[in-house]
Structure formats: C-alpha cells, structure tokens
Short mmCIF file of C-alpha atoms in Angstrom, two decimals:
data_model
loop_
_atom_site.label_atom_id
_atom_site.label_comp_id
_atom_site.label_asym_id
_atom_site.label_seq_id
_atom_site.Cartn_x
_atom_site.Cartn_y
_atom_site.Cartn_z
CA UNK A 253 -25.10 18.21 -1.29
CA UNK A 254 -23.57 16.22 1.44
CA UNK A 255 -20.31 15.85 -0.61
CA UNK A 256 -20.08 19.64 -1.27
CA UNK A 257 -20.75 20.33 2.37
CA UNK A 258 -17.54 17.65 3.56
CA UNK A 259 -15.26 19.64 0.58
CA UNK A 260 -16.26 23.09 1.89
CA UNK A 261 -15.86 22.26 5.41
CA UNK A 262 -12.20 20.75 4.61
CA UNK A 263 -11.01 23.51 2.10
CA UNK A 264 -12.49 26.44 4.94
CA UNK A 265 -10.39 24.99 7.79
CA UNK A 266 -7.13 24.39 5.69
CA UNK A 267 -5.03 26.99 7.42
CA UNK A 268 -6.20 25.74 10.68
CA UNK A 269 -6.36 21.78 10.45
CA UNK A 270 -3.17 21.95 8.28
CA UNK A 271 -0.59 22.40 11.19
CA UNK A 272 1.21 19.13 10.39
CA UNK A 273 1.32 17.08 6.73
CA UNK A 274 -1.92 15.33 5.49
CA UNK A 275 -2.75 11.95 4.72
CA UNK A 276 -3.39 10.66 1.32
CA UNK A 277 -5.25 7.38 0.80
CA UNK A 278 -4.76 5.67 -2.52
CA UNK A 279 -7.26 2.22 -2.98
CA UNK A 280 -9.19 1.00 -5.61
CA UNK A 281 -12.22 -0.84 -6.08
CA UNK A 282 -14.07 -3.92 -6.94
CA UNK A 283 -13.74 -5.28 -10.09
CA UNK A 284 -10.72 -3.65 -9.94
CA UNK A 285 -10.77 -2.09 -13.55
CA UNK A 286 -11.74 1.27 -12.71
CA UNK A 287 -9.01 2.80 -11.49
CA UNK A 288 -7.28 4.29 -8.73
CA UNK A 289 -8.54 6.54 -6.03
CA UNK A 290 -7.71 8.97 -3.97
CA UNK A 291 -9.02 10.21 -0.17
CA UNK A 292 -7.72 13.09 2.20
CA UNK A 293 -7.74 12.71 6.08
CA UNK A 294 -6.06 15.41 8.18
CA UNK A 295 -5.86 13.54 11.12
CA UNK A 296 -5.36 9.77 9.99
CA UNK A 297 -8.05 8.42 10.66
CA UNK A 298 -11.24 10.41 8.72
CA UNK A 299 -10.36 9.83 5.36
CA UNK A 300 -13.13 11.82 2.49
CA UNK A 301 -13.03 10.99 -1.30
CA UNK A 302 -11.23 13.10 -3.22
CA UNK A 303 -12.63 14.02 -6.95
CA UNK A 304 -16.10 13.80 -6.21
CA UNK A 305 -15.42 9.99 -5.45
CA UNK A 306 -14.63 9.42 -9.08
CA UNK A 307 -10.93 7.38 -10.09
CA UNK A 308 -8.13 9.33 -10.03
CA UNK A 309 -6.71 7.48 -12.50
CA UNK A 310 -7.57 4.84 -14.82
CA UNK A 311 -6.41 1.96 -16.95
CA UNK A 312 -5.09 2.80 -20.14
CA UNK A 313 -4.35 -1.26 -21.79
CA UNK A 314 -6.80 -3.76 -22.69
CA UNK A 315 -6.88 -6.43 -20.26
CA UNK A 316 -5.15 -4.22 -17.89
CA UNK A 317 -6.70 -4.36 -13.87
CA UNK A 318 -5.63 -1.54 -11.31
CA UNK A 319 -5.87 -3.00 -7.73
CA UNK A 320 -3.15 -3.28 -4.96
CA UNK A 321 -1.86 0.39 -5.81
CA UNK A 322 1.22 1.93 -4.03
CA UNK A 323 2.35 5.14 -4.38
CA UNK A 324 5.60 7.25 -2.59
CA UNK A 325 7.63 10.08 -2.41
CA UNK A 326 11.07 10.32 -4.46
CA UNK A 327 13.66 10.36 -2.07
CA UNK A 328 14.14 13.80 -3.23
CA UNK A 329 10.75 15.16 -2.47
CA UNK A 330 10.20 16.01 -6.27
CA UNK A 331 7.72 13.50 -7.52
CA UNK A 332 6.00 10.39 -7.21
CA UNK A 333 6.13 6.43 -8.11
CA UNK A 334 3.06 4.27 -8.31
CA UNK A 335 3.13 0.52 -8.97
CA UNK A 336 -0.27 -2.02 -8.85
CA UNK A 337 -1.12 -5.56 -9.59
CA UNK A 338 -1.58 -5.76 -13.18
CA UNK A 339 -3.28 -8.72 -13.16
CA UNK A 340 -4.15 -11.50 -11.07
CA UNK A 341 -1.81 -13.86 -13.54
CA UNK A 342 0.98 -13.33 -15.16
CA UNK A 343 4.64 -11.71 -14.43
CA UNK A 344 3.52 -8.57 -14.38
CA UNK A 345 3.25 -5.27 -12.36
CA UNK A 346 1.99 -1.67 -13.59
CA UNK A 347 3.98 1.44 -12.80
CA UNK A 348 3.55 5.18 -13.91
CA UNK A 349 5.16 8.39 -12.13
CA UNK A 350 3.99 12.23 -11.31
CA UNK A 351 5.39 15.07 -10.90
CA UNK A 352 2.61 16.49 -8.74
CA UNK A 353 0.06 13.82 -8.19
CA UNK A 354 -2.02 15.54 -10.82
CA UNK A 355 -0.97 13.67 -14.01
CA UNK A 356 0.46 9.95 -14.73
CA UNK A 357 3.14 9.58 -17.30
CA UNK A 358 2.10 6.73 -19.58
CA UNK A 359 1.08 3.29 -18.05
CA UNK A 360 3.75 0.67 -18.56
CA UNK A 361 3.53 -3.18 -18.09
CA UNK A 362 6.44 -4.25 -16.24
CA UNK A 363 7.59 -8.07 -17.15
CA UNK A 364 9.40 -7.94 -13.60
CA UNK A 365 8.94 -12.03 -13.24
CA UNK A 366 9.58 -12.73 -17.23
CA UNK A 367 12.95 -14.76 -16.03
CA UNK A 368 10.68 -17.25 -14.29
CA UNK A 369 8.23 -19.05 -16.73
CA UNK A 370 6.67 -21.01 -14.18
CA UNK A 371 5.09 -17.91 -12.24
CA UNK A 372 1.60 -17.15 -11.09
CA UNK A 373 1.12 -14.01 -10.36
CA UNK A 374 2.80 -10.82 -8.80
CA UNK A 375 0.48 -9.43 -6.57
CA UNK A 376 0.85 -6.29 -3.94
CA UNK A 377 3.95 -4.62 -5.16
CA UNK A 378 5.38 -2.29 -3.33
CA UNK A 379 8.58 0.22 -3.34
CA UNK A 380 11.41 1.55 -1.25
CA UNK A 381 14.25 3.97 -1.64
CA UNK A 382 17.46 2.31 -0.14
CA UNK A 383 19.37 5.49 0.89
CA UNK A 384 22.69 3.06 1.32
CA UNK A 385 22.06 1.46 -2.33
CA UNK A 386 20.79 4.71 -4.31
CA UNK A 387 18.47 2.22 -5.90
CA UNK A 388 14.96 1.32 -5.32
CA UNK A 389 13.84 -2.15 -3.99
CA UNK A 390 10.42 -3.34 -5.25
CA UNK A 391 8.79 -6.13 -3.18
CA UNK A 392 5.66 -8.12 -4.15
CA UNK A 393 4.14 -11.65 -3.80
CA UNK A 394 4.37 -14.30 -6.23
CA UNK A 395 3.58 -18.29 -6.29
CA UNK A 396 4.42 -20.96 -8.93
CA UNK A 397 2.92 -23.30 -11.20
CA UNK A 398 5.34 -26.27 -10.43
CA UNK A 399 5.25 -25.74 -6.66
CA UNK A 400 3.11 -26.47 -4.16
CA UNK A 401 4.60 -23.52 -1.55
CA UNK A 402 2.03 -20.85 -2.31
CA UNK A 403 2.84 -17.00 -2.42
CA UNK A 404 6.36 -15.91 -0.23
CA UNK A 405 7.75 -12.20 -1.03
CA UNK A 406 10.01 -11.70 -4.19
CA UNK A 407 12.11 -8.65 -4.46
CA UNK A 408 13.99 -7.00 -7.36
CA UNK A 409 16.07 -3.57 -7.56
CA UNK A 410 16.23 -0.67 -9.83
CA UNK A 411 17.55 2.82 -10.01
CA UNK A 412 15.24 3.98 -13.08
CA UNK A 413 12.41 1.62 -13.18
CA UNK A 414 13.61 0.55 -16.53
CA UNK A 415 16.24 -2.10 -15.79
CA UNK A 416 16.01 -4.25 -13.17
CA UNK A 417 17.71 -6.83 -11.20
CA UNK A 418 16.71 -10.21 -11.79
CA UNK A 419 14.20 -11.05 -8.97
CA UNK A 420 15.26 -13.35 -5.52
CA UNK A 421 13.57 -14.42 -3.02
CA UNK A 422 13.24 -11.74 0.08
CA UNK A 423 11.39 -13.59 2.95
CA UNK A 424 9.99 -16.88 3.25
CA UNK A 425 8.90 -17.74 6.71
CA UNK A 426 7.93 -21.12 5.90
CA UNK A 427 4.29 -21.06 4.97
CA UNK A 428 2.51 -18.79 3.19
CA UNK A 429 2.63 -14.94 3.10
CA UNK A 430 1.27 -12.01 0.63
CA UNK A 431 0.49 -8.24 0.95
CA UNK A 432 4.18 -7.19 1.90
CA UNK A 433 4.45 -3.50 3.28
CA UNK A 434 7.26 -1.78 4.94
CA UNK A 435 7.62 1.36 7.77
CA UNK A 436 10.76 2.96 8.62
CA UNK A 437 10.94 4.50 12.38
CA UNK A 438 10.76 3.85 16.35
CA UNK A 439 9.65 0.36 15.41
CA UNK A 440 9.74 -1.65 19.00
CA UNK A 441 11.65 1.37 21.09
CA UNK A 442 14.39 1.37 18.18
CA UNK A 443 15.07 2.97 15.21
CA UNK A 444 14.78 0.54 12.57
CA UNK A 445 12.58 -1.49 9.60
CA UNK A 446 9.20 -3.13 10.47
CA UNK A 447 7.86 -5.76 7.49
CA UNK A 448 4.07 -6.31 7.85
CA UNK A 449 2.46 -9.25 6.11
CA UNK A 450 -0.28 -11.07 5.95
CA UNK A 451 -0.03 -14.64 7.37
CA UNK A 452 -2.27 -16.59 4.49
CA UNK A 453 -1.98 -20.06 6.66
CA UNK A 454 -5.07 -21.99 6.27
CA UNK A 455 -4.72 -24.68 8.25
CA UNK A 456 -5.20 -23.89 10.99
CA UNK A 457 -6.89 -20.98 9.39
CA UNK A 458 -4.79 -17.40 10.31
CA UNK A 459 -5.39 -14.67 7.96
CA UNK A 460 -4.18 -12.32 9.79
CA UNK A 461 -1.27 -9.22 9.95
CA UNK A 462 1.88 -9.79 11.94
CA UNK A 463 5.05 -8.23 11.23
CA UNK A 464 9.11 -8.56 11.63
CA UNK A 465 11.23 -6.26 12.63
CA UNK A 466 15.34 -5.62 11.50
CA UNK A 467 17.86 -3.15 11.03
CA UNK A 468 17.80 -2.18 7.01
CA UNK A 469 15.20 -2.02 4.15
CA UNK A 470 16.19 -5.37 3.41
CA UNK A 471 16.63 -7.28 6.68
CA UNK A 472 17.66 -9.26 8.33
CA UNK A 473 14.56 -9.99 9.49
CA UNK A 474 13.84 -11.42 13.21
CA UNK A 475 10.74 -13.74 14.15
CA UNK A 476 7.24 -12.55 13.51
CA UNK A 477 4.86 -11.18 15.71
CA UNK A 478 1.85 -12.42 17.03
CA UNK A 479 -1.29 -11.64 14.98
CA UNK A 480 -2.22 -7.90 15.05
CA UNK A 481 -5.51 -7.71 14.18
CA UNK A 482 -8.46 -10.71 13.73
CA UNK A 483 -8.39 -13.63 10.86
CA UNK A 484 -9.78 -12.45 7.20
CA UNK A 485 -7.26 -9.22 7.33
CA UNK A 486 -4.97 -8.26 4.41
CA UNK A 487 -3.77 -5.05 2.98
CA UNK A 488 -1.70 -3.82 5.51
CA UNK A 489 -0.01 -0.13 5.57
CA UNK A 490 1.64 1.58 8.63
CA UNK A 491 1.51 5.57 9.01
CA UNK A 492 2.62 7.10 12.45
CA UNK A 493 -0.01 9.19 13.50
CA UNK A 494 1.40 11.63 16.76
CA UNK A 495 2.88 9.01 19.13
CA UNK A 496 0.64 6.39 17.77
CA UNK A 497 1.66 3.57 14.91
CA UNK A 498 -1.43 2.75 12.85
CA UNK A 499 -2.11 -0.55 10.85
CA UNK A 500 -4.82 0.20 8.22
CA UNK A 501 -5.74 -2.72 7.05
CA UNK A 502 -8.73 -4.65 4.59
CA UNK A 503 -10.93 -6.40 6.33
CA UNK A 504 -12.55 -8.27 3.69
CA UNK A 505 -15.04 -11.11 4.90
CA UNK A 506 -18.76 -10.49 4.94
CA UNK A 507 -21.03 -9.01 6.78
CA UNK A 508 -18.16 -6.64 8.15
CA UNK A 509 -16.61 -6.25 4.66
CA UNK A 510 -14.31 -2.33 5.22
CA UNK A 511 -11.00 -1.04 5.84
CA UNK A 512 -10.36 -0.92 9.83
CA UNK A 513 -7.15 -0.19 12.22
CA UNK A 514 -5.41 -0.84 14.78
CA UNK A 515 -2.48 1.60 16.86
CA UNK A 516 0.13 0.87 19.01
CA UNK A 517 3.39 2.86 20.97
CA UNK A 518 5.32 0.25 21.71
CA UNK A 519 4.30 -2.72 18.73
CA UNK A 520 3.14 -5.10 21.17
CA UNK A 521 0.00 -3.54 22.60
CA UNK A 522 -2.72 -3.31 20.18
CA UNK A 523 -5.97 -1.52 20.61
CA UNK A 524 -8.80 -1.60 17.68
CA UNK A 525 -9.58 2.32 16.38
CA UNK A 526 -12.46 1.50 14.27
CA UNK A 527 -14.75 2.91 16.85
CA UNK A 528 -12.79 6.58 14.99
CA UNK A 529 -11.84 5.69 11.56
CA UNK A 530 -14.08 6.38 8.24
CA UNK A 531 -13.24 5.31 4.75
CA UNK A 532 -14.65 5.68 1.57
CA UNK A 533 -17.48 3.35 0.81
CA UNK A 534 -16.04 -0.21 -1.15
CA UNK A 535 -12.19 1.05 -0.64
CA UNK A 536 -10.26 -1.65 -1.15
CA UNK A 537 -6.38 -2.69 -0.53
CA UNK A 538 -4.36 0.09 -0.94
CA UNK A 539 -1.53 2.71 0.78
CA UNK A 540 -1.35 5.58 2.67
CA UNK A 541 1.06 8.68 2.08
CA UNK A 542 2.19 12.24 3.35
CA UNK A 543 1.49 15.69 1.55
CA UNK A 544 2.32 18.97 2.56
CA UNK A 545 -0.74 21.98 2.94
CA UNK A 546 -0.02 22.92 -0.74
CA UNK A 547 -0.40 19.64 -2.39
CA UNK A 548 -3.52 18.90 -0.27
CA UNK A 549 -5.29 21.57 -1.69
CA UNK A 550 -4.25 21.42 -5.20
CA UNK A 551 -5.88 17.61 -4.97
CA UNK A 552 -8.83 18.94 -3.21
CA UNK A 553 -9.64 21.18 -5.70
CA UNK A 554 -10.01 18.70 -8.93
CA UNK A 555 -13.31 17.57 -10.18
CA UNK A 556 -13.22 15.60 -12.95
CA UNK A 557 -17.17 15.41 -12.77
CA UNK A 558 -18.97 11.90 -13.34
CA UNK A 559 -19.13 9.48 -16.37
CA UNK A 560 -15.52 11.48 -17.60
#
C-alpha cells in the first residue's frame, strides 16, 4: 500500500513537480547478480524505486554479475549506453544500449583488458562522449597480477563500442585509486572537467572521495583535493542540483551501511545533506542521470510485478 501511495503521489503531481528534468538513479544490489535498478527523484535528493522495487534489468550469461552500472545520454539525445563490472576478475566489462530506457539490446562481454594477460579485474567503468574526438572514452579501474601497485584508472576509446583502442593508463596519482567518475561544468568558478575518485590508501587508512580538476575529458589533471566526505566512501557520482554540486556517494561500512551526500558551490566547502536525502533500501554503487517529463513517466508507469 505504501508503495502505491509514493507512485500515485509522484504520477498526480507530474505536471507540477516536473518544471525542470528528473533524476534517474541506476544501482544494484548485493550479491550483485540480480540486476540493475532503477529510482526517480524530482528534486535530487528523494529518490523512490521504480518497478515496484524489482531489477530493471537482469543478467542474461552464466557467471555474469551486474554491479558498478553506468548509464548516459548519446550525445545526440537519442538513446542510451550502459556499461557494469562484469565480474570481480577478469578483463572484462558488460555493455548493452536503449533506445528509450525501456529495453536492453543484447548483453555483451567486452574483453576491453584481453591485451594485458596479467590483469585483475576491471571494475567501475564508466563513459564519456569527447565532443573534440567524436569518440567515446571509457574509464575503469584495473590492478595486476605481477604488480604490487594496486588499482590506478585505465582508459580506452571507441566510436561504436565494437572496436576499441588498446587500453593506457589515464591517472595514476601514486597510490591507489578506484571508482573513477567524471562531471562537466562550473567546476571551481570555471568551466571545465572535475575527476572524482576514491582514494583506496590504507596506510594511513583514507577511503575517502577527493577529486581533480582540468580543462578536457581527458586532462590534464591538477592535484587532488582534500577528502570530501569521511573514510569507508566509494561510488562517487556528481549531479548539479540548482546552484548546488552534489556527491552521492556509498557509504559502505557497518552500522551506517547507505548511500549519503554531500553539496558544494564553490568545490571547496562541503556540507553533509543526509539529514534530506532517501534512497532505496540496500542501493548500492551506482550513477545518476537526467530525463525529461516524458521519459519520467513512461518509467514510472512499468510494473514488471514480482518473481518475473
């Protein structure tokens, strides 16, 4: 009942709370083999399952996992790219595409790391449309088996998603780093690239989100912040929310295991907005994009029902 009462309150005050785009929430979570899911905020910060709470999608492969999911726009408005960690080993990422968020194109298992035998994994990848390039650049996080270096961010390019550069190195700050993400905007007081990571240092112990700023999708990129938010933080996305920048980000270490934020107008004052955000129950890692009125209530309006 509760569920029904949240969908009819958001569907009755569409043409009112719809002024500006909504805010889509992909995640998944734990195992991490049931799929992707989706959630609906329309002000950035109350986000409500969509599809009854059930996965929006799910794996198609044996053996295959779904966590770590990114989707985004086509340059050209007309469409949508998702990629996710495919597994916790191996070379591999998972991508699919949609014309309307509604239905995937097959799942494929992308090799993107093949070139390297000695690789770990490829976790968190992520994608951006170089306007300069006309090609996409894919970033992720990988380690190796013959190194002692841990996890730094790997990048490869691609205009169709089915050939692909051979991957390079794309930062390296000199210790460890995963969970890669990228915003485009007034980063700082000046229009330019912000890359958010998370600072996986153990000793002494960090774990937390600090980012980089510089003047193209690929760099070059100045020093890191400070820390943004406490240690035990990963995931991080960035959506501008009015005047406000928001870091969503996982908070994963018990007994305050759930997504939280911080905002920002200037990227080096910080305040905590937990005190206003909600998330799905058990959302894990994931990203955050815009839809316009029409596409937020073709999405609100699919029930797949349970056990489907």
């Amino acid at each position: 009942m509760k569920r029904l009462l949240v969908l009819a309150c958001l569907l009755a005050c569409s043409s009112v709370c719809f002024a500006a785009d909504a805010y889509v929430f992909a995640y998944f979570k734990e195992p991490g083999t049931s799929g992707i899911y989706l959630a609906l905020s329309r002000d950035g910060y109350t986000f409500v399952p969509l599809n009854d709470g059930q996965p929006w999608v799910k794996p198609e492969q044996p053996g295959e996992i779904m966590r770590d999911v990114f989707i985004t726009r086509n340059p050209s408005g007309d469409g949508f790219r998702m990629v996710w960690m495919w597994g916790w080993k191996g070379d591999s990422l998972g991508y699919a595409e949609s014309k309307d968020l509604m239905t995937w194109s097959a799942q494929r298992e992308v090799p993107i790391m093949r070139e390297f035998p000695a690789v770990r994994n490829v976790w968190a990848p992520e994608t951006y449309w170089d306007a300069k390039a006309k090609e996409w650049l894919i970033i992720w996080s990988s380690s190796f088996n013959d190194s002692d270096r841990g996890n730094r961010i790997w990048a490869s390019r691609t205009r169709d998603f089915v050939s692909f550069s051979k991957p390079e190195m794309f930062f390296d700050p000199g210790f460890v780093v995963i969970d890669a993400t990228m915003f485009h905007g007034l980063v700082a007081g000046r229009e330019q690239w912000a890359l958010v990571v998370k600072d996986q240092t153990e000793e002494p112990l960090r774990y937390q989100v600090r980012w980089a700023a510089g003047p193209s999708v690929e760099g070059p990129w100045g020093p890191l912040s400070g820390p943004v938010t406490e240690s035990w933080s990963e995931g991080p996305s960035v959506v501008q929310v009015g005047d406000e920048f928001v870091v969503y980000y996982d908070h994963y270490r018990a007994p305050r295991a759930r997504y939280e934020g911080v905002e920002t107008k200037d990227w080096i004052h910080w305040e905590s907005v937990n005190d206003r955000m909600s998330f799905p129950q058990g959302a894990k890692h994931g990203s955050f994009f815009r839809v316009s009125e029409a596409e937020a209530e073709r999405l609100l309006r699919r029930h797949d029902g349970a056990g489907r």
